[in-house]
Amino acid sequence: MSSTYHVRRIVSAPFAENTFVARFEGRDDCLIVDPGLEPEQIVAYVEREQLKPAMILNTHGHADHIAGNAEMKRLWPECPLVIGRGDAPKLSSAALNLSLGFGMPITSPPADRLLDEGDIVSAAGFEFKVAEIPGHSIGHIVFIARGAWPPFVFGGDVLFAGSTGRWDFPDGNREQLFHGIRTKLFTLPDETVVYPGHGQRTTTGAEKSNNPVLNGDYE
Ligand SMILES: [Zn+2]
């Protein structure tokens, strides 16, 4: 994977959730990560760029990250949908994926493959190692790119620029979240770009030294 890759961020209202469309220069297949509540934006981009989705990746099952799955599968039924094993129940349960609580019940088609710690996922020229980081959501996974430069991670709602994901959901746990960040993200090279589920991208190096939540400035 020596060629250049591109990651396009598409932000969905009302939770300012990030969907990413990733592809390698010179290829027309792509990945769609966490299709959110405004799938028409994703479709418009994919069609404008004449891309072929090769995989739909979900970092976790909260509604704002899976709301676009149904439209993606409707348009591209052959495109496999993957999610961490522990969050698969959230796809089919509006209560578990928290959309019921917001009064807009959302469900998703089932996943085509359930992922566990250490699994390898390959599509559109990318290869990722799966790491489980619970604490925001019990089955949350991150996708760590292998062989890409600069190195990068699709991190979902684990590590944000200057913050972390919430841990106050029913299956949340702050110790698990912080432990996962420190052992599975902060052990990556400092240049590793983190594409988070909300907000601007950051790097593991920047958050290791400056993240106020992890460094104990806030409780
Ligand atoms: Zn979430």
mmCIF file of C-alpha atoms and ligand atoms in Angstrom:
data_model
loop_
_atom_site.group_PDB
_atom_site.id
_atom_site.type_symbol
_atom_site.label_atom_id
_atom_site.label_comp_id
_atom_site.label_asym_id
_atom_site.label_seq_id
_atom_site.Cartn_x
_atom_site.Cartn_y
_atom_site.Cartn_z
ATOM 1 C CA MET A 1 0.000 0.000 0.000
ATOM 2 C CA SER A 2 2.563 2.546 -1.080
ATOM 3 C CA SER A 3 0.150 4.634 -3.141
ATOM 4 C CA THR A 4 -1.847 7.564 -1.910
ATOM 5 C CA TYR A 5 -5.127 7.089 -0.151
ATOM 6 C CA HIS A 6 -7.874 9.630 0.309
ATOM 7 C CA VAL A 7 -10.314 9.887 3.202
ATOM 8 C CA ARG A 8 -13.367 12.064 2.701
ATOM 9 C CA ARG A 9 -15.349 13.165 5.757
ATOM 10 C CA ILE A 10 -19.119 13.612 5.463
ATOM 11 C CA VAL A 11 -20.859 15.072 8.531
ATOM 12 C CA SER A 12 -24.470 14.173 9.338
ATOM 13 C CA ALA A 13 -26.898 16.222 11.418
ATOM 14 C CA PRO A 14 -28.098 16.313 14.139
ATOM 15 C CA PHE A 15 -25.254 14.599 16.050
ATOM 16 C CA ALA A 16 -22.408 15.881 13.846
ATOM 17 C CA GLU A 17 -21.443 12.286 13.182
ATOM 18 C CA ASN A 18 -18.582 11.597 10.771
ATOM 19 C CA THR A 19 -18.949 9.167 7.905
ATOM 20 C CA PHE A 20 -15.742 8.456 6.003
ATOM 21 C CA VAL A 21 -15.394 7.370 2.407
ATOM 22 C CA ALA A 22 -11.876 6.052 1.806
ATOM 23 C CA ARG A 23 -10.184 5.041 -1.405
ATOM 24 C CA PHE A 24 -6.826 4.686 -3.060
ATOM 25 C CA GLU A 25 -5.838 7.020 -5.829
ATOM 26 C CA GLY A 26 -6.359 5.363 -9.199
ATOM 27 C CA ARG A 27 -8.966 2.912 -7.901
ATOM 28 C CA ASP A 28 -12.705 3.258 -8.177
ATOM 29 C CA ASP A 29 -13.670 1.058 -5.241
ATOM 30 C CA CYS A 30 -14.057 2.530 -1.783
ATOM 31 C CA LEU A 31 -14.914 1.910 1.852
ATOM 32 C CA ILE A 32 -17.794 3.536 3.687
ATOM 33 C CA VAL A 33 -17.243 3.877 7.420
ATOM 34 C CA ASP A 34 -20.169 4.536 9.773
ATOM 35 C CA PRO A 35 -22.875 5.712 7.360
ATOM 36 C CA GLY A 36 -24.925 8.165 9.380
ATOM 37 C CA LEU A 37 -28.261 9.904 9.437
ATOM 38 C CA GLU A 38 -27.925 11.694 6.097
ATOM 39 C CA PRO A 39 -27.111 8.881 3.662
ATOM 40 C CA GLU A 40 -28.120 11.038 0.683
ATOM 41 C CA GLN A 41 -24.933 13.032 1.237
ATOM 42 C CA ILE A 42 -22.865 9.850 1.056
ATOM 43 C CA VAL A 43 -24.670 8.619 -2.046
ATOM 44 C CA ALA A 44 -24.206 11.973 -3.777
ATOM 45 C CA TYR A 45 -20.474 11.903 -3.101
ATOM 46 C CA VAL A 46 -20.030 8.269 -4.169
ATOM 47 C CA GLU A 47 -21.978 8.870 -7.380
ATOM 48 C CA ARG A 48 -20.198 12.115 -8.181
ATOM 49 C CA GLU A 49 -16.826 10.398 -7.805
ATOM 50 C CA GLN A 50 -18.122 7.306 -9.649
ATOM 51 C CA LEU A 51 -17.005 5.008 -6.835
ATOM 52 C CA LYS A 52 -18.028 1.442 -6.092
ATOM 53 C CA PRO A 53 -18.463 0.679 -2.393
ATOM 54 C CA ALA A 54 -16.566 -2.498 -1.516
ATOM 55 C CA MET A 55 -17.332 -2.651 2.208
ATOM 56 C CA ILE A 56 -19.409 -0.897 4.854
ATOM 57 C CA LEU A 57 -17.594 -0.736 8.176
ATOM 58 C CA ASN A 58 -19.316 0.061 11.479
ATOM 59 C CA THR A 59 -17.122 0.976 14.443
ATOM 60 C CA HIS A 60 -20.058 0.442 16.792
ATOM 61 C CA GLY A 61 -23.820 0.141 16.813
ATOM 62 C CA HIS A 62 -25.054 3.504 18.080
ATOM 63 C CA ALA A 63 -27.820 4.833 15.850
ATOM 64 C CA ASP A 64 -25.945 7.855 14.527
ATOM 65 C CA HIS A 65 -23.250 5.513 13.144
ATOM 66 C CA ILE A 66 -25.527 2.888 11.576
ATOM 67 C CA ALA A 67 -28.540 4.899 10.393
ATOM 68 C CA GLY A 68 -27.296 4.904 6.796
ATOM 69 C CA ASN A 69 -26.641 1.148 6.621
ATOM 70 C CA ALA A 70 -30.106 0.381 5.240
ATOM 71 C CA GLU A 71 -29.757 2.830 2.358
ATOM 72 C CA MET A 72 -26.224 1.607 1.575
ATOM 73 C CA LYS A 73 -27.432 -2.017 1.448
ATOM 74 C CA ARG A 74 -30.453 -1.038 -0.630
ATOM 75 C CA LEU A 75 -28.244 0.600 -3.260
ATOM 76 C CA TRP A 76 -25.323 -1.834 -3.031
ATOM 77 C CA PRO A 77 -26.719 -5.142 -1.746
ATOM 78 C CA GLU A 78 -23.531 -7.051 -2.605
ATOM 79 C CA CYS A 79 -21.417 -4.774 -0.436
ATOM 80 C CA PRO A 80 -20.630 -6.548 2.852
ATOM 81 C CA LEU A 81 -21.475 -4.870 6.155
ATOM 82 C CA VAL A 82 -19.156 -5.550 9.089
ATOM 83 C CA ILE A 83 -19.344 -4.696 12.805
ATOM 84 C CA GLY A 84 -17.811 -5.934 16.053
ATOM 85 C CA ARG A 85 -19.467 -9.046 17.423
ATOM 86 C CA GLY A 86 -20.401 -7.415 20.708
ATOM 87 C CA ASP A 87 -22.314 -4.581 19.039
ATOM 88 C CA ALA A 88 -24.216 -6.689 16.494
ATOM 89 C CA PRO A 89 -27.369 -6.740 18.695
ATOM 90 C CA LYS A 90 -27.569 -2.947 18.390
ATOM 91 C CA LEU A 91 -28.192 -3.225 14.638
ATOM 92 C CA SER A 92 -31.616 -4.762 15.167
ATOM 93 C CA SER A 93 -32.634 -3.065 18.412
ATOM 94 C CA ALA A 94 -33.671 0.590 18.504
ATOM 95 C CA ALA A 95 -33.576 0.381 22.292
ATOM 96 C CA LEU A 96 -29.985 -0.842 22.379
ATOM 97 C CA ASN A 97 -28.731 1.524 19.674
ATOM 98 C CA LEU A 98 -30.286 4.426 21.628
ATOM 99 C CA SER A 99 -32.501 5.717 18.819
ATOM 100 C CA LEU A 100 -35.676 4.767 20.672
ATOM 101 C CA GLY A 101 -34.728 7.166 23.432
ATOM 102 C CA PHE A 102 -34.522 9.977 20.896
ATOM 103 C CA GLY A 103 -37.989 9.143 19.576
ATOM 104 C CA MET A 104 -36.757 8.123 16.122
ATOM 105 C CA PRO A 105 -36.382 4.343 16.136
ATOM 106 C CA ILE A 106 -33.706 3.164 13.712
ATOM 107 C CA THR A 107 -32.599 -0.332 12.802
ATOM 108 C CA SER A 108 -30.120 -1.724 10.318
ATOM 109 C CA PRO A 109 -29.900 -4.795 8.106
ATOM 110 C CA PRO A 110 -27.857 -7.563 9.736
ATOM 111 C CA ALA A 111 -24.102 -7.633 9.344
ATOM 112 C CA ASP A 112 -22.486 -9.948 6.814
ATOM 113 C CA ARG A 113 -19.488 -10.540 9.035
ATOM 114 C CA LEU A 114 -18.927 -10.119 12.775
ATOM 115 C CA LEU A 115 -15.455 -9.064 13.814
ATOM 116 C CA ASP A 116 -13.327 -9.989 16.816
ATOM 117 C CA GLU A 117 -10.049 -8.770 18.268
ATOM 118 C CA GLY A 118 -7.174 -9.382 15.864
ATOM 119 C CA ASP A 119 -9.285 -10.085 12.795
ATOM 120 C CA ILE A 120 -8.024 -8.777 9.464
ATOM 121 C CA VAL A 121 -10.398 -6.951 7.133
ATOM 122 C CA SER A 122 -9.470 -6.270 3.507
ATOM 123 C CA ALA A 123 -11.350 -4.253 0.886
ATOM 124 C CA ALA A 124 -10.719 -1.621 -1.789
ATOM 125 C CA GLY A 125 -6.959 -2.102 -1.413
ATOM 126 C CA PHE A 126 -6.996 -1.404 2.332
ATOM 127 C CA GLU A 127 -6.133 -3.876 5.044
ATOM 128 C CA PHE A 128 -7.081 -3.339 8.686
ATOM 129 C CA LYS A 129 -6.446 -5.067 11.947
ATOM 130 C CA VAL A 130 -9.443 -5.049 14.245
ATOM 131 C CA ALA A 131 -8.980 -3.996 17.873
ATOM 132 C CA GLU A 132 -11.774 -4.140 20.432
ATOM 133 C CA ILE A 133 -11.985 -1.067 22.656
ATOM 134 C CA PRO A 134 -15.088 -1.260 24.863
ATOM 135 C CA GLY A 135 -16.062 1.496 27.288
ATOM 136 C CA HIS A 136 -18.138 3.767 25.029
ATOM 137 C CA SER A 137 -20.056 0.806 23.632
ATOM 138 C CA ILE A 138 -19.483 -2.797 24.735
ATOM 139 C CA GLY A 139 -18.667 -4.089 21.253
ATOM 140 C CA HIS A 140 -16.830 -1.042 19.915
ATOM 141 C CA ILE A 141 -13.985 -1.820 17.528
ATOM 142 C CA VAL A 142 -11.411 0.316 15.777
ATOM 143 C CA PHE A 143 -9.907 -0.369 12.363
ATOM 144 C CA ILE A 144 -6.118 -0.002 12.342
ATOM 145 C CA ALA A 145 -4.767 0.322 8.795
ATOM 146 C CA ARG A 146 -1.818 -1.935 7.937
ATOM 147 C CA GLY A 147 0.899 -0.781 5.585
ATOM 148 C CA ALA A 148 -0.551 2.667 4.877
ATOM 149 C CA TRP A 149 1.447 5.875 5.140
ATOM 150 C CA PRO A 150 0.689 7.957 7.016
ATOM 151 C CA PRO A 151 -0.659 5.256 9.328
ATOM 152 C CA PHE A 152 -4.268 5.732 10.315
ATOM 153 C CA VAL A 153 -7.173 4.403 12.316
ATOM 154 C CA PHE A 154 -10.923 4.611 11.935
ATOM 155 C CA GLY A 155 -11.552 5.140 15.603
ATOM 156 C CA GLY A 156 -15.292 5.748 16.035
ATOM 157 C CA ASP A 157 -16.280 7.182 19.415
ATOM 158 C CA VAL A 158 -13.188 6.177 21.360
ATOM 159 C CA LEU A 159 -10.620 8.966 21.014
ATOM 160 C CA PHE A 160 -11.458 12.491 19.862
ATOM 161 C CA ALA A 161 -9.314 15.575 19.362
ATOM 162 C CA GLY A 162 -9.000 16.838 22.935
ATOM 163 C CA SER A 163 -11.595 14.457 24.310
ATOM 164 C CA THR A 164 -12.853 10.886 24.389
ATOM 165 C CA GLY A 165 -16.111 9.125 23.718
ATOM 166 C CA ARG A 166 -18.762 9.145 26.447
ATOM 167 C CA TRP A 167 -18.700 6.308 28.949
ATOM 168 C CA ASP A 168 -22.035 7.012 30.650
ATOM 169 C CA PHE A 169 -24.202 4.723 28.523
ATOM 170 C CA PRO A 170 -25.686 1.550 30.037
ATOM 171 C CA ASP A 171 -22.837 -0.581 28.673
ATOM 172 C CA GLY A 172 -20.171 2.113 29.088
ATOM 173 C CA ASN A 173 -17.136 1.985 31.348
ATOM 174 C CA ARG A 174 -14.516 4.672 31.743
ATOM 175 C CA GLU A 175 -11.702 2.392 32.905
ATOM 176 C CA GLN A 176 -12.183 0.078 29.933
ATOM 177 C CA LEU A 177 -12.252 3.029 27.552
ATOM 178 C CA PHE A 178 -9.095 4.661 28.896
ATOM 179 C CA HIS A 179 -7.287 1.327 29.168
ATOM 180 C CA GLY A 180 -8.142 0.507 25.558
ATOM 181 C CA ILE A 181 -6.945 3.891 24.327
ATOM 182 C CA ARG A 182 -3.667 3.599 26.195
ATOM 183 C CA THR A 183 -2.891 -0.001 25.260
ATOM 184 C CA LYS A 184 -4.252 -0.186 21.717
ATOM 185 C CA LEU A 185 -4.023 3.352 20.273
ATOM 186 C CA PHE A 186 -1.203 5.049 22.189
ATOM 187 C CA THR A 187 1.069 2.114 21.362
ATOM 188 C CA LEU A 188 0.790 2.968 17.651
ATOM 189 C CA PRO A 189 3.308 5.349 16.037
ATOM 190 C CA ASP A 190 2.805 8.990 17.073
ATOM 191 C CA GLU A 191 2.064 9.958 13.454
ATOM 192 C CA THR A 192 -0.983 7.690 13.354
ATOM 193 C CA VAL A 193 -3.951 9.714 12.127
ATOM 194 C CA VAL A 194 -7.164 9.047 14.022
ATOM 195 C CA TYR A 195 -10.353 9.586 12.053
ATOM 196 C CA PRO A 196 -12.916 9.912 14.847
ATOM 197 C CA GLY A 197 -16.673 9.533 14.895
ATOM 198 C CA HIS A 198 -17.155 13.192 15.770
ATOM 199 C CA GLY A 199 -15.052 16.294 15.207
ATOM 200 C CA GLN A 200 -11.751 16.892 13.492
ATOM 201 C CA ARG A 201 -9.121 14.260 12.917
ATOM 202 C CA THR A 202 -6.163 14.067 15.241
ATOM 203 C CA THR A 203 -3.078 11.907 15.827
ATOM 204 C CA THR A 204 -2.172 9.455 18.550
ATOM 205 C CA GLY A 205 0.915 11.527 19.339
ATOM 206 C CA ALA A 206 -1.057 14.746 19.828
ATOM 207 C CA GLU A 207 -3.597 13.098 22.108
ATOM 208 C CA LYS A 208 -0.970 11.220 24.088
ATOM 209 C CA SER A 209 0.576 14.494 25.183
ATOM 210 C CA ASN A 210 -2.353 16.919 25.152
ATOM 211 C CA ASN A 211 -5.674 15.144 25.707
ATOM 212 C CA PRO A 212 -7.177 16.846 28.784
ATOM 213 C CA VAL A 213 -9.676 14.075 29.549
ATOM 214 C CA LEU A 214 -7.079 11.319 29.535
ATOM 215 C CA ASN A 215 -4.605 13.466 31.396
ATOM 216 C CA GLY A 216 -7.044 13.925 34.250
ATOM 217 C CA ASP A 217 -7.915 17.602 33.915
ATOM 218 C CA TYR A 218 -11.608 16.699 33.765
ATOM 219 C CA GLU A 219 -13.453 14.054 35.674
HETATM 220 ZN ZN ZN B 1 -21.407 6.247 19.882
#
